[in-house]
Amino acid sequence: MPQYDLPLAELQRYRSSATPPADLDAFWTRTLDAAREVASPPKVQPVDSGLSVVEVSDVTLSGFDGEPVKAWYRRPAGVTGDLPVVVRYQGYTGGRGLPHQVGPYPLAGYAVLEVDSRGQGTGYGWVGDTPDPHGHGPSYLGGFMTRGLLDPEEYYYRRLITDAVLAVDAAQQLPGVDPSQVVVAGISQGGGIALAVSALRDDLAGVMADVPFLSDFPRAVVTATAGPYPEIAAYLASHRDHVDRVFATLAYVDAAVLVTRSTAPALFSVALMDNVCPPSTVYAAYNAYAGDKQLRSYPFNDHEGGQFHQEAEQLAWLRQLLHP
Amino acid sequence: MPQYDLPLAELQRYRSSATPPADLDAFWTRTLDAAREVASPPKVQPVDSGLSVVEVSDVTLSGFDGEPVKAWYRRPAGVTGDLPVVVRYQGYTGGRGLPHQVGPYPLAGYAVLEVDSRGQGTGYGWVGDTPDPHGHGPSYLGGFMTRGLLDPEEYYYRRLITDAVLAVDAAQQLPGVDPSQVVVAGISQGGGIALAVSALRDDLAGVMADVPFLSDFPRAVVTATAGPYPEIAAYLASHRDHVDRVFATLAYVDAAVLVTRSTAPALFSVALMDNVCPPSTVYAAYNAYAGDKQLRSYPFNDHEGGQFHQEAEQLAWLRQLLHP
Amino acid sequence: MPQYDLPLAELQRYRSSATPPADLDAFWTRTLDAAREVASPPKVQPVDSGLSVVEVSDVTLSGFDGEPVKAWYRRPAGVTGDLPVVVRYQGYTGGRGLPHQVGPYPLAGYAVLEVDSRGQGTGYGWVGDTPDPHGHGPSYLGGFMTRGLLDPEEYYYRRLITDAVLAVDAAQQLPGVDPSQVVVAGISQGGGIALAVSALRDDLAGVMADVPFLSDFPRAVVTATAGPYPEIAAYLASHRDHVDRVFATLAYVDAAVLVTRSTAPALFSVALMDNVCPPSTVYAAYNAYAGDKQLRSYPFNDHEGGQFHQEAEQLAWLRQLLHP
Amino acid sequence: MPQYDLPLAELQRYRSSATPPADLDAFWTRTLDAAREVASPPKVQPVDSGLSVVEVSDVTLSGFDGEPVKAWYRRPAGVTGDLPVVVRYQGYTGGRGLPHQVGPYPLAGYAVLEVDSRGQGTGYGWVGDTPDPHGHGPSYLGGFMTRGLLDPEEYYYRRLITDAVLAVDAAQQLPGVDPSQVVVAGISQGGGIALAVSALRDDLAGVMADVPFLSDFPRAVVTATAGPYPEIAAYLASHRDHVDRVFATLAYVDAAVLVTRSTAPALFSVALMDNVCPPSTVYAAYNAYAGDKQLRSYPFNDHEGGQFHQEAEQLAWLRQLLHP
Amino acid sequence: MPQYDLPLAELQRYRSSATPPADLDAFWTRTLDAAREVASPPKVQPVDSGLSVVEVSDVTLSGFDGEPVKAWYRRPAGVTGDLPVVVRYQGYTGGRGLPHQVGPYPLAGYAVLEVDSRGQGTGYGWVGDTPDPHGHGPSYLGGFMTRGLLDPEEYYYRRLITDAVLAVDAAQQLPGVDPSQVVVAGISQGGGIALAVSALRDDLAGVMADVPFLSDFPRAVVTATAGPYPEIAAYLASHRDHVDRVFATLAYVDAAVLVTRSTAPALFSVALMDNVCPPSTVYAAYNAYAGDKQLRSYPFNDHEGGQFHQEAEQLAWLRQLLHP
Amino acid sequence: MPQYDLPLAELQRYRSSATPPADLDAFWTRTLDAAREVASPPKVQPVDSGLSVVEVSDVTLSGFDGEPVKAWYRRPAGVTGDLPVVVRYQGYTGGRGLPHQVGPYPLAGYAVLEVDSRGQGTGYGWVGDTPDPHGHGPSYLGGFMTRGLLDPEEYYYRRLITDAVLAVDAAQQLPGVDPSQVVVAGISQGGGIALAVSALRDDLAGVMADVPFLSDFPRAVVTATAGPYPEIAAYLASHRDHVDRVFATLAYVDAAVLVTRSTAPALFSVALMDNVCPPSTVYAAYNAYAGDKQLRSYPFNDHEGGQFHQEAEQLAWLRQLLHP
């Protein structure tokens, strides 16, 4: 796969053409207030993961409309003090996985809350356990991108982002967590969600967004050749009369729109041969991000991005940022 | 594509290994009774389709749990008497389409009720208008095959088949319909639905099932290389511990299981190079079908099947069967 | 598939670099005169299509060199007056189909002449019945694009366009047709043919060209990635010494060249993700078209274009244009 | 690609199910007699090929209906005596090529007549120069397999095989050829043609057929996944009512049917991973071949077969067979 | 992808047709003796992996001909006693990865030696650090399968398996390891290597082989459609005269041949839709395995196999087997 | 495939951004001096190729570090005087082939030395016989592009280019060769090698480079979509920290860098739809070439380029250049 997107110099100054809805802040304030009103504290249940150096608990937290969202809470075994916590969101189709599917953050001494994505959880062996108890109108092959796409109130990502914001509320209430040191993180969909959360909270210690999805829909939908963005193009290829309504909805969850409100320090990564999240759409979010920010670029990678090299970058960045 | 399935002689005696659930009849009786209890008569609203020789009305009928299901009711313009009616179901991802998307049956003098598939309606330009107001647990890329797959009560196809059975109730109540002359019909998913309906009613005049889907899941899931069956394989590739529950659920909606209860005369078609609905799975339904039956075979076709040639066969078959 | 062609602003002012042959008008005048000299009136034979609301007749009309060309003549049943007529041409590889394969125009009250494409007629289930009794020199896999490509006199499309122009002559002679109200129409190859006909007649009431093919060969051959244009590239990849002769021939049948002579009102459609007929080549024809014109654009479609939505646009446009 | 066809032991006893037409011999006698009646002696014109060790002449010989067929006549330079001659036929889509495109036989001291395939000649850089001045009815994408497929009299391969038989007549009349030592040869289509010629002449010194095409159509059409056989399946996928007529025509040109009449010694080759000419179809011809025969098998090759290794086998086999 | 291999009942009794070389034991005794003669003890160097709950050391051990092989030695942090150790081998193209790329075994309390594959180490982000200082003759695209394939002495896998056997020697010498409790493990190539090691040592506590590669070459090479086996078919497609020599070499490293000598308890896994390591070739090894054995089967998985579910199975199996 | 690279006007002035290493000349002087120091004269052994008009000898010449490199020496049979000689290099993965695989140059009266590529020799039926007795560190799937890529001293192409330069030394010593008339030639990798040789010798009579590879790596690696360049991108996709070292190494063997030193007359060819060697990278070499030069352009070809047409161009160009 070649580097097919804009030349680097143009990427570095590229801005999305997405228009912020007039009521964007009101929309999210109202949405989050409603969810918090019916929220209850997280339930935490230790499980036998088969592991001995990491403790794993099954968490049920309150998400959109008070609906239960599953997560794994992991900590280094035998550590008693309050730890910084990484709240991690999943890539498209993935779920929280099995108890023993442990990423690098808990091994580096942090607490981690690995949050399920409602309705998803069959991709790449990352199973999930959280239902999405909301139906929807006609959609493309049932893909998540097009569920409720005609109305911001009904859109799937309104619920998923709300779950993600409230997962931070829950993380702050977990035993053994330092609530002033929460970092949100994720790859692809998880990275887009983390960026959205960063715009909807002012109490985060940091944000890590790798090859983030959900950014700059007007360009993404006509540029990406793989992954979930083409679901929207496919929907509009049939529902040719819904173009304006669709992009009006998408503007409410577009990271490139939201992150002008973000304040936490952020570490981004981008892959210059990425067909799923085109580099221009990642730069659209990065260039618009209002907080301190750094970007790691991987010129020869497709959507796998920096993988383990980026993990190493993140461990170093977290070490400087946090105080475990 | 070659003829990759069993040799013809083996197809002709092939039987599915699917096991009928002990409570199969009770399950469906209970399901349909509940839906009929809350049903209301169909609402019929004439529309301007841009056509002059066919009259088109927008119908809202009562489906599963009384939920609204959209349909188009079409009749030859200017005909006043009661007509036989073809109730037609859609292929996977398709919807009822636009008012002027007219198939051959109304042009041949029959009334037609073109029934939407809840939640679907973005495929191949066949748009839909019927929501499926039911959420679900983790599923494969959101595909319809895996929604609620762990529980027959929650499974998507319980709702879709219920809609289809009640669409016949509605058709019988439409103005200008002879309720004793109802034929159910469909291609692929529509054909599988038609077969299921044929097993759940004893008042049909006929059944036309082309390259039917939803038949003989145990073989289909390990044989098909394209289309929706592989969604189930993909789900089980992640949820490796759900195999038994999944096939237990599927047995409730498997046409090869259900049609041992069917009585109406039926016209099937099969394509011997079909990768989506393998010929053995079509023969599984055909060989098990309990009513009078005929089969048209297309040896060189993939899932497009007999297309216009099969339409011509159907028009001839209907002409013998019905009395417009 | 992304939007891969020129940006919209450039499309809107794009012009083909194809050069009109010096003897273009003489070539076509001579060709059509010769064909008309040996033409005989259309033969019309009613058939039983299995339909009741549309009457179908088998038509044999005179095409290139007086050779027989098959068509279906369809009218709303029971209408006795003279009707406007849509003369419709087929997409690449398709034929006129079976008698009951009815599109939307006759259902909207118009007469329709569905014209076969000589030699073609095996694609997508649209069978044909018209031979092309002309051999040819070496060609690419026998594809129609390269038959006789070295000489405008011998080129396949000289014959096909002549058939198409004479099909309008025939349509005007059909019983029950208002000869002053002829609209030519088609999708893809059919659309390119319709545009060519519009340039070679001055008595048309209208033109409908959807995602038209046969336009702007110099750009099309180096831009399209699917469909028939690459047949020409493949021919030139072997016959490397024929480049000039090939493009000299193509200029005689290039819609982008011909339509500077067109006068009838036209309705175009274009799809911005079209890999078969790149949007720039459609704009090349639209921008050069000399008559009144409108363009419907489908930004998220590949070569399927506007499909049923475009049909609805056309029914509305025809209703304003014609007086049935 | 795996070895996907029958196991070796079954291949070795496999027989085609194709039925010889009752009038098979009469058909070919009549066809060849008619062609010979209007034949004229070959015209031979030396050309400058740019080579010095091989002499190349442009030959025009009489084929079907006396129509001109082009060929290259090549001989080692400076050799004056009469030489054995290899008459070579082309693979599907290929032509005789440019004058300097020399294969191994002339370099080994034999005369070679490299015969064009009418209408073909754009494949793989092997250009051709021979027209096929015969039109045809509807066909699949214009592919050669389906031209005139409904009638043995009109079928393309009747003409091509007649050209091939008469090319041997011409070869025997060339200056410097020993007419008692003619070997026919070819790869794929060329091999199938060579086998057909071997059945229609009794004066050949030898036959070399590599991965031959045109053999055992009933199995080939439902087994091959690439190459030209699927053109027939594609035709029948649209023209579903032509199955019997098509296979009736094909039986006249089926090498597996014809070679029960062959008498010359033959060297075959087969590739066990061949997707274009399935090994069973090659064995069908080999097992039915009535003369002395040998088979070289390449277990790990697709349709490229033995390539240069098989050339070396052939040079050794010819050295034993012929007396230059 | 369907279940394309033998039916389950046949798989369960399937045996490879590979023939054990007469000097198989002598070959390996000589090879391993020679390597051990020049071996030196492992060098162990702690590294900062960025993790706190796992200690990581960089190991350099002696492999074939005393050549250095890299590995990571990982242990739960702060554990001082001797631990059972899992020696883990890599999948094709992968290397030992970065220090922080930690799998589940060390998290479950075991020591782990993650062994590099010489020359490999660019696949899937699993980088490697071990050269293979041996050239070779002509090979397929340079793939590892065909390096030195004409001579068992020169074959790449002789060196890789020797490295693997000596990695166990090294593991037994590492500080904090209980040398009586060594389990060898791996996925795909790693699983094949683990099986080979199990045949060449009698001091192992256990073997875990997931979807193992390097098994039953005679069937694998003509059955697999993806992954490295087709490299051998591709080599033989060019080097048609090397077939016997190639399979003679392969028999020395064929797990299905070797494991008749194995004695340790083994946990296998197989995937019934595996295109890379066909299920029959996995059963060939399993059925031939001479020690206690269990098999987990994943009917709907391709070569990813059981993934995290199999990891959980392994953690449970290890817990019963070992005494940390 | 479309023309996807820069527009023609930009190609004609395009220059590579590759930076010549400061010690480029010293590097090559040192490398070639060392090889020549240990070189021995070519060994020439006549073989029976099965051909009579061309004489073939097996040559073993001294390459890098005095290592043996195989070649075929071919001459027109029976010619006794000294002939100009074409030294020909192979395409990627190909070898010198079998003795009778003769190209056009010997048939046109020239001597030809067909030089093997060490380690390669399994592609497209062009077998090879020359080992590459050098191991290497981790590489991408073992592909040749990435062997020793971190160090110019260890890089595979340092050895291959040295072999190629010394093959000219050997050619000049062959019996029956005019050492003042050496032309180097090749297609793809062979063309890139020929260009490199042209920069490292000042005694060549001519250079023929068709669709040359190994040119302008900085652009090639991010532009090519097929062939060997993507091996480098794939390596860097895993070894993300090696980017600078890799491009530093590549600059030593980059034809676009080297040919500023070339002096011999050159005939290039380029294909404008070439996905393997993008046209811009060929123009990069052509535009930088310091000697007399001509370019043949094939606008509709992918990497097959001009094939037999280009051979004919070359025969004409050689006829003018050389004095046999």
Short mmCIF file of C-alpha atoms in Angstrom, two decimals, chain C residues 92-93 119-144 147 231 234-235 238-240, chain D residues 92-93 119-144 147 231 234-235 238-240:
data_model
loop_
_atom_site.label_atom_id
_atom_site.label_comp_id
_atom_site.label_asym_id
_atom_site.label_seq_id
_atom_site.Cartn_x
_atom_site.Cartn_y
_atom_site.Cartn_z
CA TYR C 92 -22.73 -3.24 -21.88
CA THR C 93 -23.25 -6.99 -22.36
CA GLY C 119 -24.00 -9.42 -30.57
CA GLN C 120 -24.42 -8.63 -26.88
CA GLY C 121 -27.03 -10.13 -24.59
CA THR C 122 -25.53 -12.37 -21.94
CA GLY C 123 -24.93 -10.01 -19.10
CA TYR C 124 -26.67 -9.86 -15.73
CA GLY C 125 -29.51 -12.03 -16.95
CA TRP C 126 -30.50 -9.55 -19.67
CA VAL C 127 -30.50 -11.92 -22.62
CA GLY C 128 -30.47 -10.71 -26.20
CA ASP C 129 -31.61 -12.00 -29.55
CA THR C 130 -29.80 -9.91 -32.15
CA PRO C 131 -26.78 -11.20 -34.04
CA ASP C 132 -23.94 -9.01 -35.23
CA PRO C 133 -23.17 -10.57 -38.60
CA HIS C 134 -19.78 -8.91 -38.91
CA GLY C 135 -16.45 -10.46 -38.24
CA HIS C 136 -13.37 -8.56 -37.22
CA GLY C 137 -9.64 -8.63 -36.85
CA PRO C 138 -7.67 -9.51 -33.72
CA SER C 139 -9.37 -8.17 -30.62
CA TYR C 140 -9.01 -8.24 -26.87
CA LEU C 141 -10.61 -11.41 -25.53
CA GLY C 142 -13.21 -10.77 -28.14
CA GLY C 143 -14.62 -7.83 -26.16
CA PHE C 144 -16.89 -5.52 -28.13
CA ARG C 147 -13.90 -5.04 -32.66
CA GLU C 231 -10.50 -3.49 -22.78
CA ALA C 234 -5.54 -4.06 -22.73
CA TYR C 235 -5.64 -4.04 -26.51
CA SER C 238 -0.42 -5.75 -26.72
CA HIS C 239 -0.80 -3.75 -29.93
CA ARG C 240 1.57 -1.00 -28.86
CA TYR D 92 -6.34 -18.72 -26.03
CA THR D 93 -6.23 -15.00 -26.94
CA GLY D 119 -9.94 -13.14 -34.47
CA GLN D 120 -7.63 -13.73 -31.50
CA GLY D 121 -4.23 -12.12 -31.03
CA THR D 122 -4.15 -9.65 -28.17
CA GLY D 123 -3.11 -11.83 -25.28
CA TYR D 124 0.14 -11.76 -23.34
CA GLY D 125 1.88 -9.74 -26.01
CA TRP D 126 1.32 -12.41 -28.66
CA VAL D 127 -0.28 -10.25 -31.33
CA GLY D 128 -2.17 -11.72 -34.24
CA ASP D 129 -3.01 -10.69 -37.79
CA THR D 130 -5.88 -12.91 -38.88
CA PRO D 131 -9.46 -11.67 -38.99
CA ASP D 132 -12.45 -13.88 -38.34
CA PRO D 133 -14.92 -12.53 -40.89
CA HIS D 134 -17.93 -14.14 -39.25
CA GLY D 135 -20.43 -12.49 -37.03
CA HIS D 136 -22.47 -14.25 -34.40
CA GLY D 137 -25.44 -14.08 -32.11
CA PRO D 138 -25.48 -12.94 -28.50
CA SER D 139 -22.39 -14.10 -26.68
CA TYR D 140 -20.71 -13.77 -23.33
CA LEU D 141 -18.75 -10.54 -23.25
CA GLY D 142 -17.82 -11.38 -26.79
CA GLY D 143 -15.57 -14.26 -25.65
CA PHE D 144 -14.64 -16.75 -28.38
CA ARG D 147 -19.57 -17.47 -30.61
CA GLU D 231 -17.21 -18.29 -20.34
CA ALA D 234 -21.39 -17.62 -17.72
CA TYR D 235 -23.30 -17.89 -20.99
CA SER D 238 -27.90 -16.11 -18.50
CA HIS D 239 -29.23 -18.32 -21.31
CA ARG D 240 -30.61 -20.92 -18.95
#
